[in-house]
Coordinates of C-alpha atoms and ligand atoms in Angstrom, one line a residue:
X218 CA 3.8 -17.9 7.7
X219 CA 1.9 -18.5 4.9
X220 CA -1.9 -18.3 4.6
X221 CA -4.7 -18.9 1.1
X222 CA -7.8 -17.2 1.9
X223 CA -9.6 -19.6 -0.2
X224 CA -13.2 -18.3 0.8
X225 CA -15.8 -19.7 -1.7
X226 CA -16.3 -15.6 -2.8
X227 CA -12.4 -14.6 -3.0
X228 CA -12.4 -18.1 -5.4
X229 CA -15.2 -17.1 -7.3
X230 CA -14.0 -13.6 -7.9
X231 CA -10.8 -14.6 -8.9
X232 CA -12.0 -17.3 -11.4
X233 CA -13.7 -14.3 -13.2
X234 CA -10.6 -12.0 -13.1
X235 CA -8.7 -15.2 -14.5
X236 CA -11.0 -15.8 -17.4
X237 CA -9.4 -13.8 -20.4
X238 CA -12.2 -12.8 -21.8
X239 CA -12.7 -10.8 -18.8
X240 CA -12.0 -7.1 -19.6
X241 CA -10.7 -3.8 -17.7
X242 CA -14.1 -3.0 -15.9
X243 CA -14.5 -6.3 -14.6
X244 CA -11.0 -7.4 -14.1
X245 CA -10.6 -4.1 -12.0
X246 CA -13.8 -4.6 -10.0
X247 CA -13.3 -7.9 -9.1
X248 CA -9.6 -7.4 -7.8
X249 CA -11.3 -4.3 -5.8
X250 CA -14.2 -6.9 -3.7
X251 CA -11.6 -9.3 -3.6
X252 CA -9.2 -6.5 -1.5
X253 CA -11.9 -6.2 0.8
X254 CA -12.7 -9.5 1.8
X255 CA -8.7 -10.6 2.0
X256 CA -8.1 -7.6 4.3
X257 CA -11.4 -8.7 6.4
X258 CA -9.7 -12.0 7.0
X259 CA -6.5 -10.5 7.8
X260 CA -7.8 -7.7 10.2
X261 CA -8.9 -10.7 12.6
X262 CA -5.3 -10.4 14.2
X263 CA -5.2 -6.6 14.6
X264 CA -4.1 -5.6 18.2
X265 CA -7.1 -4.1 19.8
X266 CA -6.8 -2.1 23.3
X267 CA -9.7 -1.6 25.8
X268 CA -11.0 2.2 26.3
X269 CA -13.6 3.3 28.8
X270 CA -16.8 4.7 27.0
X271 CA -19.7 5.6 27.9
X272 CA -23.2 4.4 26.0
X273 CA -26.3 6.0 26.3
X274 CA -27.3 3.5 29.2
X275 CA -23.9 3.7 31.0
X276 CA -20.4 2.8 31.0
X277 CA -18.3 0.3 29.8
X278 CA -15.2 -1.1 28.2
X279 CA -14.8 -0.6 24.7
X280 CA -12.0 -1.9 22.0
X281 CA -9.8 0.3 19.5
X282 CA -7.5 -0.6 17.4
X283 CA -4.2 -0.1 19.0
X284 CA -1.8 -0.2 15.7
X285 CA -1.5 2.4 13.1
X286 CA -1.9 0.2 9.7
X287 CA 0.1 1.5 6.8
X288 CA -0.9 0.1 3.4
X289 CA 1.6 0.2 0.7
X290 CA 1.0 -1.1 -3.2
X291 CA 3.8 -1.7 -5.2
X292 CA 2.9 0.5 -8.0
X293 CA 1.7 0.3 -10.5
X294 CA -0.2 -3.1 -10.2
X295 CA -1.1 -2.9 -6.0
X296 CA -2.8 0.4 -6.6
X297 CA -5.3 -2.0 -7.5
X298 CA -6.0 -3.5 -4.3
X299 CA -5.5 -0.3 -2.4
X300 CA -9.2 1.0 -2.0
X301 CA -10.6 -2.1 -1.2
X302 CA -8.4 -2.2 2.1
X303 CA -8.9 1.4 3.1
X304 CA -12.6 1.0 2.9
X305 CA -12.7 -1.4 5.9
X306 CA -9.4 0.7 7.8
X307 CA -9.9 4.0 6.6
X308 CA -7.6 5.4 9.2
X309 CA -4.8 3.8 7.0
X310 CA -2.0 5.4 5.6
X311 CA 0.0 5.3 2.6
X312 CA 3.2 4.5 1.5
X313 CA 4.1 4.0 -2.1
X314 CA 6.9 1.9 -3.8
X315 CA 7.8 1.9 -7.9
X316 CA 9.0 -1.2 -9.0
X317 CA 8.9 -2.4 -12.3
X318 CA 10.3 -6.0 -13.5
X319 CA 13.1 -6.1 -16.1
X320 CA 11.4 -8.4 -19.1
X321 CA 14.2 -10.1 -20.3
X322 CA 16.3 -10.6 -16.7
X323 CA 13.3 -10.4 -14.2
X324 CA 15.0 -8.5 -11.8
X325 CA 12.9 -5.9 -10.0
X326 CA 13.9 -2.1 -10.2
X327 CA 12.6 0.9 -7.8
X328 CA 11.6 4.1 -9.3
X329 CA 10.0 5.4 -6.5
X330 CA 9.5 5.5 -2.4
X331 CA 7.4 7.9 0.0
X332 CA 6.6 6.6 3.2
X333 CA 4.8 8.2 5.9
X334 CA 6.1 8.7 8.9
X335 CA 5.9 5.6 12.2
X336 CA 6.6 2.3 10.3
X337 CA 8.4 1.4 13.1
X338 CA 5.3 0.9 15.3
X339 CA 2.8 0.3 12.2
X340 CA 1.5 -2.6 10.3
X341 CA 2.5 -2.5 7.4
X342 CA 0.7 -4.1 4.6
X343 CA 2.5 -4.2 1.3
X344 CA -0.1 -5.1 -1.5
X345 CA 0.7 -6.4 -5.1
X346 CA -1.8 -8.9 -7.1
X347 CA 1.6 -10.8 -8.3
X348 CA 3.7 -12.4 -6.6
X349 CA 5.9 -14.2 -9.4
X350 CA 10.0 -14.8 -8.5
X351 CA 8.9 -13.3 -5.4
X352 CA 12.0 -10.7 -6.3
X353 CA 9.9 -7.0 -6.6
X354 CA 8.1 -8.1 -2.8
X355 CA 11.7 -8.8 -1.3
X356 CA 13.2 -6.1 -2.4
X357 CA 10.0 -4.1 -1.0
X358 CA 10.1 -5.7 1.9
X359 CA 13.9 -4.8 2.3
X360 CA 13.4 -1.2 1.3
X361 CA 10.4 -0.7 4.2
X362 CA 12.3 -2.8 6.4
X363 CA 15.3 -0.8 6.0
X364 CA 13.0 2.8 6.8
X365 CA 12.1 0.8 10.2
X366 CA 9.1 -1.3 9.7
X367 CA 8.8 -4.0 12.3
X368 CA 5.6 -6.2 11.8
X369 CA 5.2 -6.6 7.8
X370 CA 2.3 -8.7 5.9
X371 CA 2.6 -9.3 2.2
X372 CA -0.7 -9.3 0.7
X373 CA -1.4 -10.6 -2.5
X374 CA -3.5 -12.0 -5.1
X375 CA -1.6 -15.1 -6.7
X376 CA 1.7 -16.2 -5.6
X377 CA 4.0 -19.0 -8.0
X378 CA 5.5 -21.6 -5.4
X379 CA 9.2 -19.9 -6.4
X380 CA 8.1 -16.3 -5.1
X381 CA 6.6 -17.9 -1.9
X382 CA 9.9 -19.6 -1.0
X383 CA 12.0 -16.7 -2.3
X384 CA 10.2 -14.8 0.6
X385 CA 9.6 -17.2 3.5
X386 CA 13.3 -17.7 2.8
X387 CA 14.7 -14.1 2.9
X388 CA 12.1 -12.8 5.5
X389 CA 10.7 -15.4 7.6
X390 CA 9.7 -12.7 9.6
X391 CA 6.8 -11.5 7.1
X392 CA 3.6 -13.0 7.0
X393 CA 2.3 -13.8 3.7
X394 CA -1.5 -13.6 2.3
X395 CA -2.5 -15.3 -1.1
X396 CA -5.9 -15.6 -2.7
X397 CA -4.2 -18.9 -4.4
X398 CA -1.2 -20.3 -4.8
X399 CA -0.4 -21.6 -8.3
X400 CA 1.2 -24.4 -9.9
X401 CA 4.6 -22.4 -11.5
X402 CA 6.2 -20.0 -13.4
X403 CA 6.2 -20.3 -17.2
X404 CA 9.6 -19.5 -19.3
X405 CA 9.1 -16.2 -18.9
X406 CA 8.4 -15.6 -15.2
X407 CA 4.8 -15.7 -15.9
X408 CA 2.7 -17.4 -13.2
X409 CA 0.6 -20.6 -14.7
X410 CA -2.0 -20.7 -14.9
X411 CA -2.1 -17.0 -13.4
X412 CA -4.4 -14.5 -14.9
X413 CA -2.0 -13.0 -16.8
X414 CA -0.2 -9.3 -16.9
X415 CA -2.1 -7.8 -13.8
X416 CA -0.8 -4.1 -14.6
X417 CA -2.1 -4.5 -17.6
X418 CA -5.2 -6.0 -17.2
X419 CA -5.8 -2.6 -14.6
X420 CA -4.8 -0.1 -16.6
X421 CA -5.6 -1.5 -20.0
X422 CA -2.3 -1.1 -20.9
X423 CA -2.3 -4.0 -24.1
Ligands
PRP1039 C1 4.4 -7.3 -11.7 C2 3.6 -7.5 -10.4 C3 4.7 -7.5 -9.4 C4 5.8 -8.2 -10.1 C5 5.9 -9.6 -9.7 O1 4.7 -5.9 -11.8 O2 2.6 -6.5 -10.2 O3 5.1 -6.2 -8.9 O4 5.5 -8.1 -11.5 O5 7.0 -10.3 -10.3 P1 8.2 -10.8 -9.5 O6 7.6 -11.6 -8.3 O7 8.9 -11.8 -10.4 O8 9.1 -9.7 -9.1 P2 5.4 -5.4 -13.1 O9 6.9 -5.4 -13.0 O10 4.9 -6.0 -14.3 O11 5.0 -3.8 -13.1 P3 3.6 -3.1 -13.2 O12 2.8 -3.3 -11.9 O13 4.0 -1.7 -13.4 O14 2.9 -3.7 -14.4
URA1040 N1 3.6 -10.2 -13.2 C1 2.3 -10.3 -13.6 O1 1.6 -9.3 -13.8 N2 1.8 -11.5 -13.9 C2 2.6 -12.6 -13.7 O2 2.1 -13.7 -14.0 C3 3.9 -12.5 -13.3 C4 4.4 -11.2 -13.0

């Protein structure tokens, strides 16, 4: 399944983070709001169970949420959306993966895991702002499948038609979250017209 949360704000946001004139503070801010109003959206489908409470009138049913949601950012560039998330679940936890993307051949490469424990009865949201070839979220989704995750959503930022059928293909079983979906990738796996390097654009890192 695949879902744009094209809300007029998200669109808005996102224009600004796309602008290159746009520097670290904004770019970073921006990708923060824009976290929180993607995961609001997606929390409509969190499993809620009822629970007897009482109010200060009397009793009555209540809802909790029923799920332990685990969010994981592919590091470095889904450290960026991390906070946005946690501030409307803060109950979350958090996983990390390293994965960087080889330049010249584009494949992904994992220099890091740590998981916390119960992805088998979790939700587990794995968070990246690019999803280019779509390679670093399948091999993330693998890795956290492989550790025993069972209900997986990708979230990210702006997806390249290629890295959307890379993972609908390899894991229909995921659901995927994009803020847009673009036209392509350029020559060199960059997503057009994208917003450019997101790690870098983060950290101010060029
Ligand atoms: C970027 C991005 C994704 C990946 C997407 O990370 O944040 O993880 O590339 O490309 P793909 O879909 O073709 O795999 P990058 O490898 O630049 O690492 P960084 O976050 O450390 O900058
Ligand atoms: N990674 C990025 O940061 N940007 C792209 O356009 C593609 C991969």
């Amino acid at each position: 399944m695949l879902e744009v949360l094209d809300h007029p704000l998200i669109t808005h946001k996102l224009t600004l983070m796309r602008k290159k004139e746009t520097g670290t503070k904004d770019f970073r801010e921006n990708l923060d709001e824009i976290a929180e109003l993607m995961a609001y959206e997606i929390c409509r489908d969190l499993p809620v169970r009822p629970i007897d409470i009482e109010t200060p009138i009397g009793p009555t049913t209540g809802y909790e949420l029923s799920k332990e949601v685990v969010i994981v950012p592919i590091l470095r560039a889904g450290v960026g959306l991390l906070d946005g998330i946690r501030r409307l679940v803060p109950t979350a936890k958090v996983g990390f993966i390293g994965m960087y993307r080889d330049e010249e051949t584009l494949e992904p490469h994992e220099y890091f895991a740590k998981f916390p424990k119960g992805l088998d009865e979790a939700i587990v949201m794995i968070v990246d702002p690019m999803l280019a070839t779509g390679g670093s979220a399948c091999d993330a989704i693998s890795l956290i499948k492989e550790r025993g995750a069972k209900n997986i959503k990708l979230i990210c930022l702006v997806g390249a038609p290629e890295g959307v059928k890379a993972v609908t293909e390899k894991h229909p079983d995921v659901d995927v979250y994009l803020a847009a979906l673009d036209e392509k990738l350029n020559e060199v796996g960059y997503i057009v017209p994208g917003l450019g390097d997101a790690g870098d654009r983060i950290f101010g890192t060029k």
